[in-house]
């Protein structure tokens, strides 16, 4: 009986095992995972609701080699909604994001594990794989012989959920090269001390990321101020662009739906209508009160200043802050606070059709270990599920 080893019991590994067993029911499959429980990272996605794919799978939401990504996204194995429906999970769509209908991430994990159990696949948890070698036609995984191996143990992001970066070394032992690794989908550490009081504040804004005067990218959505950092989906989507960049800053348009002329007129009218009111009450009608105080401070207006004491020059300063609220960025928050890893095994060394290594027959690589990633919104799980399914099907077929 042929034997297949799958290293990593996350999204990619579980899907790989299911597809390998489906195409080759006689295949002896063993999944190894360093954690005590499988699929732990799945439970942390989508704020516990698990966005497992997205209706919009256009290339603009993915990063890596375009031709490699096009091949993945056009594959029959890219229909992730159908895959999960087939194992009992109905879906729910919200602004293009696809959740399990139960609104629980555990539904996705439990459906995968139930399918694994029904196929008599061996799962070995709390098992660190330190070495994979190939001698003659057999792979040795911690001394045990296998006919094929799928490496899908994740990247370096969020090690508490199982991704410690150890699988990169396993791939390198077979001659694979890595692109530089950088945390992605994470918050950004800020250096502006005047913003320390904004912890917990949320604001709808257009965020523009700059390196010096060069615009790196822009994203619209909810910005979150945390402890000495900023986060939120727009910031997280921009975070991967910080790699090796200097003089980083984010400029927030706190009123993106209002042009400068209309916003100025609104502030001016509010000031004229309530001359004895404190100016912060005007800003409180526009932005969060704490954020309003930060805008006033940067505009040279003291707290409790009466509206009739604020002149047009100061209003223009306020307007500039509302439309271009600049925040100096020290760095990305790091791998432990990142959702995914930017970089990994060069996709030029892996077949997008089979996920098999071009350097070693019978070795397959998939999931976050590859040099591809996506935006927030289910895109990274989509890549994990898709590449895992392709790898499993291809490995099962090769060993049939």
C-alpha atoms as a printed R data frame, in Angstrom:
    type eleno elety resid chain resno       x      y       z
1   ATOM     1    CA   UNK     A     1   0.000  0.000   0.000
2   ATOM     2    CA   UNK     A     2   1.337  3.452  -0.978
3   ATOM     3    CA   UNK     A     3   1.871  5.931   1.840
4   ATOM     4    CA   UNK     A     4   1.485  9.728   1.823
5   ATOM     5    CA   UNK     A     5   2.716 12.059   4.575
6   ATOM     6    CA   UNK     A     6   1.068 15.457   5.017
7   ATOM     7    CA   UNK     A     7   2.996 17.877   7.224
8   ATOM     8    CA   UNK     A     8   0.574 20.378   8.721
9   ATOM     9    CA   UNK     A     9  -3.043 19.899   9.829
10  ATOM    10    CA   UNK     A    10  -4.257 23.374   8.952
11  ATOM    11    CA   UNK     A    11  -6.542 24.500   6.132
12  ATOM    12    CA   UNK     A    12  -4.244 23.245   3.342
13  ATOM    13    CA   UNK     A    13  -3.294 19.971   4.985
14  ATOM    14    CA   UNK     A    14  -6.834 18.892   5.854
15  ATOM    15    CA   UNK     A    15  -8.083 19.680   2.344
16  ATOM    16    CA   UNK     A    16  -5.091 17.865   0.835
17  ATOM    17    CA   UNK     A    17  -5.881 14.734   2.837
18  ATOM    18    CA   UNK     A    18  -9.548 14.770   1.807
19  ATOM    19    CA   UNK     A    19  -8.754 15.156  -1.896
20  ATOM    20    CA   UNK     A    20  -5.956 12.552  -1.844
21  ATOM    21    CA   UNK     A    21  -8.272 10.014  -0.216
22  ATOM    22    CA   UNK     A    22 -11.054 10.841  -2.674
23  ATOM    23    CA   UNK     A    23  -8.928 10.193  -5.774
24  ATOM    24    CA   UNK     A    24  -7.071  7.248  -4.207
25  ATOM    25    CA   UNK     A    25  -9.171  5.483  -1.522
26  ATOM    26    CA   UNK     A    26  -6.480  2.815  -1.016
27  ATOM    27    CA   UNK     A    27  -3.810  5.363  -0.147
28  ATOM    28    CA   UNK     A    28  -2.425  5.237   3.393
29  ATOM    29    CA   UNK     A    29  -2.418  8.876   4.573
30  ATOM    30    CA   UNK     A    30  -0.824 10.274   7.739
31  ATOM    31    CA   UNK     A    31  -1.143 13.912   8.790
32  ATOM    32    CA   UNK     A    32   1.481 15.304  11.164
33  ATOM    33    CA   UNK     A    33   0.982 18.496  13.172
34  ATOM    34    CA   UNK     A    34   3.064 20.138  15.893
35  ATOM    35    CA   UNK     A    35  -0.025 21.434  17.724
36  ATOM    36    CA   UNK     A    36  -2.194 19.405  20.084
37  ATOM    37    CA   UNK     A    37  -5.329 20.173  18.060
38  ATOM    38    CA   UNK     A    38  -5.867 20.433  14.305
39  ATOM    39    CA   UNK     A    39  -7.082 23.540  12.477
40  ATOM    40    CA   UNK     A    40  -6.523 25.967  15.336
41  ATOM    41    CA   UNK     A    41  -5.793 28.904  13.024
42  ATOM    42    CA   UNK     A    42  -9.117 28.417  11.221
43  ATOM    43    CA   UNK     A    43 -10.941 29.259  14.456
44  ATOM    44    CA   UNK     A    44  -9.217 32.649  14.643
45  ATOM    45    CA   UNK     A    45 -10.337 33.876  11.212
46  ATOM    46    CA   UNK     A    46 -13.113 36.350  10.506
47  ATOM    47    CA   UNK     A    47 -13.455 37.287  14.192
48  ATOM    48    CA   UNK     A    48 -14.565 33.740  14.918
49  ATOM    49    CA   UNK     A    49 -16.992 33.637  11.976
50  ATOM    50    CA   UNK     A    50 -14.459 32.424   9.339
51  ATOM    51    CA   UNK     A    51 -14.575 34.128   5.951
52  ATOM    52    CA   UNK     A    52 -13.553 31.044   3.980
53  ATOM    53    CA   UNK     A    53 -13.726 32.525   0.468
54  ATOM    54    CA   UNK     A    54 -14.998 35.566  -1.427
55  ATOM    55    CA   UNK     A    55 -17.269 36.210  -4.397
56  ATOM    56    CA   UNK     A    56 -14.675 38.574  -5.896
57  ATOM    57    CA   UNK     A    57 -11.636 36.479  -6.773
58  ATOM    58    CA   UNK     A    58 -10.035 38.985  -9.138
59  ATOM    59    CA   UNK     A    59  -6.246 39.216  -9.205
60  ATOM    60    CA   UNK     A    60  -6.248 42.655  -7.543
61  ATOM    61    CA   UNK     A    61  -6.850 40.918  -4.191
62  ATOM    62    CA   UNK     A    62  -3.852 38.559  -4.509
63  ATOM    63    CA   UNK     A    63  -0.080 39.057  -4.442
64  ATOM    64    CA   UNK     A    64   2.585 36.920  -6.065
65  ATOM    65    CA   UNK     A    65   3.265 35.693  -9.598
66  ATOM    66    CA   UNK     A    66   0.194 36.563 -11.695
67  ATOM    67    CA   UNK     A    67   0.428 33.547 -13.995
68  ATOM    68    CA   UNK     A    68   0.733 31.172 -11.048
69  ATOM    69    CA   UNK     A    69  -2.270 32.813  -9.357
70  ATOM    70    CA   UNK     A    70  -4.344 32.786 -12.561
71  ATOM    71    CA   UNK     A    71  -3.781 29.048 -12.855
72  ATOM    72    CA   UNK     A    72  -4.907 28.481  -9.258
73  ATOM    73    CA   UNK     A    73  -7.982 30.689  -9.473
74  ATOM    74    CA   UNK     A    74  -9.162 29.144 -12.753
75  ATOM    75    CA   UNK     A    75  -8.744 25.596 -11.428
76  ATOM    76    CA   UNK     A    76 -11.793 23.405 -10.742
77  ATOM    77    CA   UNK     A    77 -10.400 23.092  -7.214
78  ATOM    78    CA   UNK     A    78 -10.929 26.834  -6.708
79  ATOM    79    CA   UNK     A    79 -14.680 26.354  -6.203
80  ATOM    80    CA   UNK     A    80 -14.436 26.419  -2.419
81  ATOM    81    CA   UNK     A    81 -18.151 27.030  -1.824
82  ATOM    82    CA   UNK     A    82 -18.996 23.800  -3.660
83  ATOM    83    CA   UNK     A    83 -16.286 21.891  -1.792
84  ATOM    84    CA   UNK     A    84 -17.691 22.838   1.603
85  ATOM    85    CA   UNK     A    85 -21.286 22.308   0.527
86  ATOM    86    CA   UNK     A    86 -20.253 18.794  -0.466
87  ATOM    87    CA   UNK     A    87 -19.019 18.137   3.085
88  ATOM    88    CA   UNK     A    88 -22.142 19.621   4.662
89  ATOM    89    CA   UNK     A    89 -21.486 23.350   5.066
90  ATOM    90    CA   UNK     A    90 -23.989 25.865   3.702
91  ATOM    91    CA   UNK     A    91 -22.651 29.362   3.083
92  ATOM    92    CA   UNK     A    92 -23.775 32.909   3.776
93  ATOM    93    CA   UNK     A    93 -22.713 35.958   1.748
94  ATOM    94    CA   UNK     A    94 -22.154 39.430   3.191
95  ATOM    95    CA   UNK     A    95 -20.712 42.157   0.920
96  ATOM    96    CA   UNK     A    96 -18.972 39.474  -1.127
97  ATOM    97    CA   UNK     A    97 -17.446 37.739   1.900
98  ATOM    98    CA   UNK     A    98 -18.485 34.103   2.267
99  ATOM    99    CA   UNK     A    99 -19.097 32.730   5.771
100 ATOM   100    CA   UNK     A   100 -20.491 29.409   6.933
101 ATOM   101    CA   UNK     A   101 -24.246 29.850   7.403
102 ATOM   102    CA   UNK     A   102 -23.846 29.037  11.090
103 ATOM   103    CA   UNK     A   103 -21.624 32.155  11.441
104 ATOM   104    CA   UNK     A   104 -19.127 29.990  13.366
105 ATOM   105    CA   UNK     A   105 -15.553 29.238  12.358
106 ATOM   106    CA   UNK     A   106 -15.827 25.945  14.215
107 ATOM   107    CA   UNK     A   107 -18.270 24.782  11.533
108 ATOM   108    CA   UNK     A   108 -15.495 24.861   8.909
109 ATOM   109    CA   UNK     A   109 -12.977 23.111  11.134
110 ATOM   110    CA   UNK     A   110 -15.467 20.461  12.328
111 ATOM   111    CA   UNK     A   111 -16.623 19.686   8.777
112 ATOM   112    CA   UNK     A   112 -13.030 19.121   7.657
113 ATOM   113    CA   UNK     A   113 -12.220 16.916  10.653
114 ATOM   114    CA   UNK     A   114 -15.428 14.912  10.270
115 ATOM   115    CA   UNK     A   115 -14.536 14.239   6.636
116 ATOM   116    CA   UNK     A   116 -11.014 13.213   7.705
117 ATOM   117    CA   UNK     A   117 -12.383 10.811  10.325
118 ATOM   118    CA   UNK     A   118 -14.763  9.202   7.845
119 ATOM   119    CA   UNK     A   119 -11.829  8.309   5.585
120 ATOM   120    CA   UNK     A   120  -9.709  6.580   8.243
121 ATOM   121    CA   UNK     A   121  -6.864  9.029   7.756
122 ATOM   122    CA   UNK     A   122  -4.233  8.865  10.506
123 ATOM   123    CA   UNK     A   123  -3.705 12.144  12.365
124 ATOM   124    CA   UNK     A   124  -0.665 12.550  14.622
125 ATOM   125    CA   UNK     A   125  -0.778 15.732  16.701
126 ATOM   126    CA   UNK     A   126   1.840 17.182  19.048
127 ATOM   127    CA   UNK     A   127   4.388 15.869  16.565
128 ATOM   128    CA   UNK     A   128   7.172 18.155  15.348
129 ATOM   129    CA   UNK     A   129   8.722 17.184  12.005
130 ATOM   130    CA   UNK     A   130  12.386 18.079  12.133
131 ATOM   131    CA   UNK     A   131  13.633 16.436   8.965
132 ATOM   132    CA   UNK     A   132  12.432 15.041   5.656
133 ATOM   133    CA   UNK     A   133  14.898 13.128   3.464
134 ATOM   134    CA   UNK     A   134  14.602 11.110   0.294
135 ATOM   135    CA   UNK     A   135  16.589  7.891   0.046
136 ATOM   136    CA   UNK     A   136  16.207  5.951  -3.198
137 ATOM   137    CA   UNK     A   137  12.462  6.269  -3.944
138 ATOM   138    CA   UNK     A   138  11.262  6.731  -0.368
139 ATOM   139    CA   UNK     A   139  10.831  9.817   1.774
140 ATOM   140    CA   UNK     A   140  11.876  9.541   5.407
141 ATOM   141    CA   UNK     A   141   9.717 11.665   7.702
142 ATOM   142    CA   UNK     A   142  11.218 11.494  11.192
143 ATOM   143    CA   UNK     A   143  12.515  8.064  10.208
144 ATOM   144    CA   UNK     A   144   9.184  6.707   8.836
145 ATOM   145    CA   UNK     A   145   9.029  5.730   5.149
146 ATOM   146    CA   UNK     A   146   6.544  7.351   2.741
147 ATOM   147    CA   UNK     A   147   6.081  7.362  -1.029
148 ATOM   148    CA   UNK     A   148   5.067 11.016  -1.207
149 ATOM   149    CA   UNK     A   149   5.081 14.106   0.994
150 ATOM   150    CA   UNK     A   150   2.974 17.273   1.090
151 ATOM   151    CA   UNK     A   151   4.523 20.144   3.063
152 ATOM   152    CA   UNK     A   152   1.854 22.592   4.196
153 ATOM   153    CA   UNK     A   153   2.795 23.634   7.728
154 ATOM   154    CA   UNK     A   154   2.150 27.340   7.214
155 ATOM   155    CA   UNK     A   155   4.442 30.361   7.257
156 ATOM   156    CA   UNK     A   156   5.792 32.404  10.176
157 ATOM   157    CA   UNK     A   157   2.676 34.401  11.043
158 ATOM   158    CA   UNK     A   158   0.782 33.812  14.296
159 ATOM   159    CA   UNK     A   159   2.972 31.093  15.786
160 ATOM   160    CA   UNK     A   160   0.502 30.643  18.651
161 ATOM   161    CA   UNK     A   161  -1.799 29.003  16.097
162 ATOM   162    CA   UNK     A   162   0.872 26.633  14.798
163 ATOM   163    CA   UNK     A   163   2.825 28.491  12.098
164 ATOM   164    CA   UNK     A   164   6.387 28.712  13.385
165 ATOM   165    CA   UNK     A   165   8.236 28.828  10.040
166 ATOM   166    CA   UNK     A   166   9.861 25.412  10.520
167 ATOM   167    CA   UNK     A   167   8.506 24.076   7.219
168 ATOM   168    CA   UNK     A   168  10.625 26.525   5.263
169 ATOM   169    CA   UNK     A   169  13.703 24.573   6.314
170 ATOM   170    CA   UNK     A   170  12.106 21.316   5.164
171 ATOM   171    CA   UNK     A   171  11.604 22.826   1.696
172 ATOM   172    CA   UNK     A   172  15.124 24.266   1.621
173 ATOM   173    CA   UNK     A   173  16.559 20.791   2.258
174 ATOM   174    CA   UNK     A   174  15.260 19.820  -1.197
175 ATOM   175    CA   UNK     A   175  16.929 22.808  -2.846
176 ATOM   176    CA   UNK     A   176  14.027 25.231  -2.764
177 ATOM   177    CA   UNK     A   177  14.759 28.931  -2.406
178 ATOM   178    CA   UNK     A   178  12.812 31.465  -0.366
179 ATOM   179    CA   UNK     A   179  11.868 35.020  -1.165
180 ATOM   180    CA   UNK     A   180  12.279 37.444   1.785
181 ATOM   181    CA   UNK     A   181   9.721 36.902   4.560
182 ATOM   182    CA   UNK     A   182   7.695 39.807   5.952
183 ATOM   183    CA   UNK     A   183   4.600 40.040   8.178
184 ATOM   184    CA   UNK     A   184   1.379 40.852   6.291
185 ATOM   185    CA   UNK     A   185  -2.183 41.626   7.338
186 ATOM   186    CA   UNK     A   186  -1.079 43.201  10.604
187 ATOM   187    CA   UNK     A   187  -1.283 46.494  12.439
188 ATOM   188    CA   UNK     A   188   1.352 49.212  12.150
189 ATOM   189    CA   UNK     A   189   3.349 50.633  15.054
190 ATOM   190    CA   UNK     A   190   3.094 54.431  15.275
191 ATOM   191    CA   UNK     A   191   5.573 56.922  16.720
192 ATOM   192    CA   UNK     A   192   3.269 59.921  17.316
193 ATOM   193    CA   UNK     A   193   3.009 60.304  21.099
194 ATOM   194    CA   UNK     A   194   0.093 62.737  20.763
195 ATOM   195    CA   UNK     A   195  -2.061 59.814  19.578
196 ATOM   196    CA   UNK     A   196  -1.627 57.626  22.673
197 ATOM   197    CA   UNK     A   197  -5.026 58.743  23.994
198 ATOM   198    CA   UNK     A   198  -6.799 57.449  20.868
199 ATOM   199    CA   UNK     A   199  -6.662 53.795  21.959
200 ATOM   200    CA   UNK     A   200 -10.047 52.205  21.181
201 ATOM   201    CA   UNK     A   201 -11.139 54.899  18.700
202 ATOM   202    CA   UNK     A   202 -12.567 53.767  15.352
203 ATOM   203    CA   UNK     A   203 -13.030 55.949  12.281
204 ATOM   204    CA   UNK     A   204 -14.166 55.494   8.694
205 ATOM   205    CA   UNK     A   205 -11.385 56.891   6.538
206 ATOM   206    CA   UNK     A   206  -9.426 56.712   3.325
207 ATOM   207    CA   UNK     A   207  -5.909 55.591   4.292
208 ATOM   208    CA   UNK     A   208  -2.952 56.433   2.056
209 ATOM   209    CA   UNK     A   209   0.432 54.846   2.799
210 ATOM   210    CA   UNK     A   210   3.548 56.822   1.838
211 ATOM   211    CA   UNK     A   211   7.280 56.240   1.852
212 ATOM   212    CA   UNK     A   212   8.533 59.802   1.900
213 ATOM   213    CA   UNK     A   213   6.476 61.462  -0.826
214 ATOM   214    CA   UNK     A   214   5.912 58.251  -2.784
215 ATOM   215    CA   UNK     A   215   2.388 56.824  -2.533
216 ATOM   216    CA   UNK     A   216   2.594 53.059  -1.925
217 ATOM   217    CA   UNK     A   217  -1.122 52.302  -1.813
218 ATOM   218    CA   UNK     A   218  -4.525 53.358  -0.516
219 ATOM   219    CA   UNK     A   219  -7.468 51.598   1.124
220 ATOM   220    CA   UNK     A   220 -10.908 52.703   2.319
221 ATOM   221    CA   UNK     A   221 -12.633 51.421   5.465
222 ATOM   222    CA   UNK     A   222 -12.642 51.405   9.245
223 ATOM   223    CA   UNK     A   223  -9.410 52.452  10.966
224 ATOM   224    CA   UNK     A   224  -8.804 51.283  14.534
225 ATOM   225    CA   UNK     A   225  -6.442 52.964  16.970
226 ATOM   226    CA   UNK     A   226  -4.892 50.455  19.373
227 ATOM   227    CA   UNK     A   227  -2.079 50.634  21.932
228 ATOM   228    CA   UNK     A   228   0.657 52.632  20.141
229 ATOM   229    CA   UNK     A   229  -0.517 51.262  16.806
230 ATOM   230    CA   UNK     A   230  -3.212 51.509  14.167
231 ATOM   231    CA   UNK     A   231  -5.100 48.622  12.645
232 ATOM   232    CA   UNK     A   232  -8.309 47.839  10.768
233 ATOM   233    CA   UNK     A   233  -8.756 46.181   7.382
234 ATOM   234    CA   UNK     A   234  -7.372 49.118   5.310
235 ATOM   235    CA   UNK     A   235  -4.189 49.256   7.396
236 ATOM   236    CA   UNK     A   236  -3.794 45.479   7.397
237 ATOM   237    CA   UNK     A   237  -4.147 45.332   3.620
238 ATOM   238    CA   UNK     A   238  -1.461 48.013   3.261
239 ATOM   239    CA   UNK     A   239   0.944 46.512   5.796
240 ATOM   240    CA   UNK     A   240   2.790 44.243   3.345
241 ATOM   241    CA   UNK     A   241   3.835 47.314   1.344
242 ATOM   242    CA   UNK     A   242   6.007 48.508   4.253
243 ATOM   243    CA   UNK     A   243   8.723 45.954   3.516
244 ATOM   244    CA   UNK     A   244  12.176 47.621   3.282
245 ATOM   245    CA   UNK     A   245  10.613 51.099   3.060
246 ATOM   246    CA   UNK     A   246  11.800 54.165   4.979
247 ATOM   247    CA   UNK     A   247  10.079 57.354   6.175
248 ATOM   248    CA   UNK     A   248   6.718 55.633   6.322
249 ATOM   249    CA   UNK     A   249   3.545 57.528   7.099
250 ATOM   250    CA   UNK     A   250  -0.187 57.059   6.716
251 ATOM   251    CA   UNK     A   251  -2.374 59.984   5.747
252 ATOM   252    CA   UNK     A   252  -6.025 59.626   6.757
253 ATOM   253    CA   UNK     A   253  -8.864 61.413   5.026
254 ATOM   254    CA   UNK     A   254 -11.307 61.353   7.946
255 ATOM   255    CA   UNK     A   255 -14.158 62.689   5.800
256 ATOM   256    CA   UNK     A   256 -13.589 61.046   2.406
257 ATOM   257    CA   UNK     A   257 -17.201 61.476   1.278
258 ATOM   258    CA   UNK     A   258 -17.091 65.301   1.716
259 ATOM   259    CA   UNK     A   259 -14.983 67.599  -0.456
260 ATOM   260    CA   UNK     A   260 -12.874 70.310   1.183
261 ATOM   261    CA   UNK     A   261 -15.111 73.223   0.147
262 ATOM   262    CA   UNK     A   262 -18.277 71.666   1.556
263 ATOM   263    CA   UNK     A   263 -16.503 70.590   4.740
264 ATOM   264    CA   UNK     A   264 -15.106 74.084   5.293
265 ATOM   265    CA   UNK     A   265 -18.555 75.607   4.779
266 ATOM   266    CA   UNK     A   266 -20.071 73.123   7.245
267 ATOM   267    CA   UNK     A   267 -17.520 73.963   9.950
268 ATOM   268    CA   UNK     A   268 -17.866 77.705   9.302
269 ATOM   269    CA   UNK     A   269 -21.653 77.545   9.510
270 ATOM   270    CA   UNK     A   270 -21.527 75.470  12.720
271 ATOM   271    CA   UNK     A   271 -19.177 78.026  14.275
272 ATOM   272    CA   UNK     A   272 -21.436 80.931  13.275
273 ATOM   273    CA   UNK     A   273 -24.574 79.168  14.517
274 ATOM   274    CA   UNK     A   274 -23.137 78.536  18.005
275 ATOM   275    CA   UNK     A   275 -20.602 81.289  18.765
276 ATOM   276    CA   UNK     A   276 -20.623 80.630  22.525
277 ATOM   277    CA   UNK     A   277 -20.250 76.855  22.218
278 ATOM   278    CA   UNK     A   278 -16.917 75.155  22.691
279 ATOM   279    CA   UNK     A   279 -15.255 74.328  19.390
280 ATOM   280    CA   UNK     A   280 -14.904 70.626  20.220
281 ATOM   281    CA   UNK     A   281 -18.702 70.329  19.927
282 ATOM   282    CA   UNK     A   282 -18.378 71.265  16.249
283 ATOM   283    CA   UNK     A   283 -15.827 68.512  15.639
284 ATOM   284    CA   UNK     A   284 -17.866 66.061  17.708
285 ATOM   285    CA   UNK     A   285 -20.492 66.324  14.974
286 ATOM   286    CA   UNK     A   286 -17.907 65.167  12.435
287 ATOM   287    CA   UNK     A   287 -15.533 62.701  14.095
288 ATOM   288    CA   UNK     A   288 -15.040 60.798  17.334
289 ATOM   289    CA   UNK     A   289 -14.594 63.267  20.235
290 ATOM   290    CA   UNK     A   290 -11.098 61.972  21.124
291 ATOM   291    CA   UNK     A   291 -10.068 62.242  17.499
292 ATOM   292    CA   UNK     A   292 -11.540 65.740  17.406
293 ATOM   293    CA   UNK     A   293  -9.304 66.781  20.322
294 ATOM   294    CA   UNK     A   294  -6.267 65.396  18.423
295 ATOM   295    CA   UNK     A   295  -7.282 67.451  15.372
296 ATOM   296    CA   UNK     A   296  -7.644 70.580  17.546
297 ATOM   297    CA   UNK     A   297  -4.291 69.992  19.208
298 ATOM   298    CA   UNK     A   298  -2.554 69.679  15.849
299 ATOM   299    CA   UNK     A   299  -4.381 72.792  14.628
300 ATOM   300    CA   UNK     A   300  -3.248 74.915  17.570
301 ATOM   301    CA   UNK     A   301  -6.688 75.196  19.179
302 ATOM   302    CA   UNK     A   302  -6.909 74.599  22.902
303 ATOM   303    CA   UNK     A   303  -9.659 72.595  24.569
304 ATOM   304    CA   UNK     A   304 -12.729 74.607  25.633
305 ATOM   305    CA   UNK     A   305 -11.986 77.375  23.128
306 ATOM   306    CA   UNK     A   306 -15.220 79.164  22.190
307 ATOM   307    CA   UNK     A   307 -16.320 79.060  18.567
308 ATOM   308    CA   UNK     A   308 -16.260 82.867  18.361
309 ATOM   309    CA   UNK     A   309 -12.543 82.753  19.189
310 ATOM   310    CA   UNK     A   310 -11.692 80.499  16.224
311 ATOM   311    CA   UNK     A   311 -10.670 82.323  13.040
312 ATOM   312    CA   UNK     A   312 -10.699 81.217   9.383
313 ATOM   313    CA   UNK     A   313  -6.976 80.393   9.434
314 ATOM   314    CA   UNK     A   314  -7.516 77.941  12.287
315 ATOM   315    CA   UNK     A   315 -10.548 76.459  10.551
316 ATOM   316    CA   UNK     A   316  -8.380 75.858   7.471
317 ATOM   317    CA   UNK     A   317  -5.835 74.096   9.709
318 ATOM   318    CA   UNK     A   318  -8.631 71.918  11.088
319 ATOM   319    CA   UNK     A   319  -9.821 71.202   7.567
320 ATOM   320    CA   UNK     A   320  -6.304 70.144   6.561
321 ATOM   321    CA   UNK     A   321  -6.102 67.775   9.547
322 ATOM   322    CA   UNK     A   322  -9.491 66.243   8.777
323 ATOM   323    CA   UNK     A   323  -8.495 65.573   5.161
324 ATOM   324    CA   UNK     A   324  -4.805 64.753   5.745
325 ATOM   325    CA   UNK     A   325  -4.345 63.429   9.273
326 ATOM   326    CA   UNK     A   326  -0.756 62.159   9.119
327 ATOM   327    CA   UNK     A   327   0.601 59.360  11.292
328 ATOM   328    CA   UNK     A   328   4.281 58.387  11.356
329 ATOM   329    CA   UNK     A   329   4.865 54.640  11.053
330 ATOM   330    CA   UNK     A   330   7.749 52.856  12.771
331 ATOM   331    CA   UNK     A   331   7.165 49.370  11.397
332 ATOM   332    CA   UNK     A   332   4.721 46.523  10.934
333 ATOM   333    CA   UNK     A   333   3.759 44.861  14.218
334 ATOM   334    CA   UNK     A   334   5.642 41.627  13.509
335 ATOM   335    CA   UNK     A   335   4.910 37.987  12.731
336 ATOM   336    CA   UNK     A   336   3.227 37.177  16.041
337 ATOM   337    CA   UNK     A   337   0.618 39.837  15.303
338 ATOM   338    CA   UNK     A   338   0.306 39.095  11.581
339 ATOM   339    CA   UNK     A   339  -2.352 36.951   9.954
340 ATOM   340    CA   UNK     A   340  -0.182 35.781   7.052
341 ATOM   341    CA   UNK     A   341   3.376 35.799   5.744
342 ATOM   342    CA   UNK     A   342   4.497 37.726   2.700
343 ATOM   343    CA   UNK     A   343   7.132 35.686   0.844
344 ATOM   344    CA   UNK     A   344   8.057 32.018   0.919
345 ATOM   345    CA   UNK     A   345   9.006 29.230  -1.472
346 ATOM   346    CA   UNK     A   346   9.427 30.622  -4.979
347 ATOM   347    CA   UNK     A   347   6.377 29.669  -7.008
348 ATOM   348    CA   UNK     A   348   8.610 29.318 -10.087
349 ATOM   349    CA   UNK     A   349   9.861 26.120  -8.421
350 ATOM   350    CA   UNK     A   350   6.357 24.638  -8.007
351 ATOM   351    CA   UNK     A   351   3.832 23.520 -10.617
352 ATOM   352    CA   UNK     A   352   0.583 25.515 -10.292
353 ATOM   353    CA   UNK     A   353  -1.312 22.644 -11.927
354 ATOM   354    CA   UNK     A   354  -0.200 19.957  -9.440
355 ATOM   355    CA   UNK     A   355   1.586 21.812  -6.604
356 ATOM   356    CA   UNK     A   356   4.443 19.333  -7.070
357 ATOM   357    CA   UNK     A   357   7.984 20.533  -6.608
358 ATOM   358    CA   UNK     A   358   9.939 20.979  -9.805
359 ATOM   359    CA   UNK     A   359  13.027 19.911  -7.877
360 ATOM   360    CA   UNK     A   360  11.817 16.619  -6.368
361 ATOM   361    CA   UNK     A   361   9.192 14.233  -7.732
362 ATOM   362    CA   UNK     A   362   6.686 13.170  -5.106
363 ATOM   363    CA   UNK     A   363   7.194 16.326  -3.018
364 ATOM   364    CA   UNK     A   364   4.305 18.795  -2.950
365 ATOM   365    CA   UNK     A   365   4.132 22.258  -1.403
366 ATOM   366    CA   UNK     A   366   0.993 24.275  -0.703
367 ATOM   367    CA   UNK     A   367  -0.609 26.895   1.526
368 ATOM   368    CA   UNK     A   368   1.144 29.779   3.230
369 ATOM   369    CA   UNK     A   369   4.591 28.268   2.697
370 ATOM   370    CA   UNK     A   370   4.390 29.534  -0.902
371 ATOM   371    CA   UNK     A   371   5.240 33.063  -2.017
372 ATOM   372    CA   UNK     A   372   1.598 34.104  -2.472
373 ATOM   373    CA   UNK     A   373  -0.880 35.862  -0.213
374 ATOM   374    CA   UNK     A   374  -4.059 37.919  -0.375
375 ATOM   375    CA   UNK     A   375  -6.053 40.744   1.160
376 ATOM   376    CA   UNK     A   376  -8.354 40.474   4.158
377 ATOM   377    CA   UNK     A   377 -11.709 38.985   3.255
378 ATOM   378    CA   UNK     A   378 -11.232 35.219   2.897
379 ATOM   379    CA   UNK     A   379  -8.554 35.427   0.217
380 ATOM   380    CA   UNK     A   380  -5.794 33.696   2.163
381 ATOM   381    CA   UNK     A   381  -8.015 30.817   3.261
382 ATOM   382    CA   UNK     A   382  -9.141 30.512  -0.356
383 ATOM   383    CA   UNK     A   383  -5.517 30.107  -1.403
384 ATOM   384    CA   UNK     A   384  -4.890 27.597   1.386
385 ATOM   385    CA   UNK     A   385  -7.938 25.481   0.530
386 ATOM   386    CA   UNK     A   386  -7.331 25.651  -3.230
387 ATOM   387    CA   UNK     A   387  -3.616 24.785  -3.175
388 ATOM   388    CA   UNK     A   388  -4.256 22.054  -0.604
389 ATOM   389    CA   UNK     A   389  -6.958 20.471  -2.738
390 ATOM   390    CA   UNK     A   390  -4.747 20.570  -5.835
391 ATOM   391    CA   UNK     A   391  -1.775 19.091  -3.974
392 ATOM   392    CA   UNK     A   392  -3.854 16.315  -2.418
393 ATOM   393    CA   UNK     A   393  -5.525 15.348  -5.671
394 ATOM   394    CA   UNK     A   394  -2.205 15.364  -7.538
395 ATOM   395    CA   UNK     A   395  -0.372 13.364  -4.855
396 ATOM   396    CA   UNK     A   396  -3.180 10.812  -4.654
397 ATOM   397    CA   UNK     A   397  -3.196 10.434  -8.421
398 ATOM   398    CA   UNK     A   398   0.611 10.096  -8.607
399 ATOM   399    CA   UNK     A   399   0.591  7.326  -5.981
400 ATOM   400    CA   UNK     A   400  -2.398  5.468  -7.392
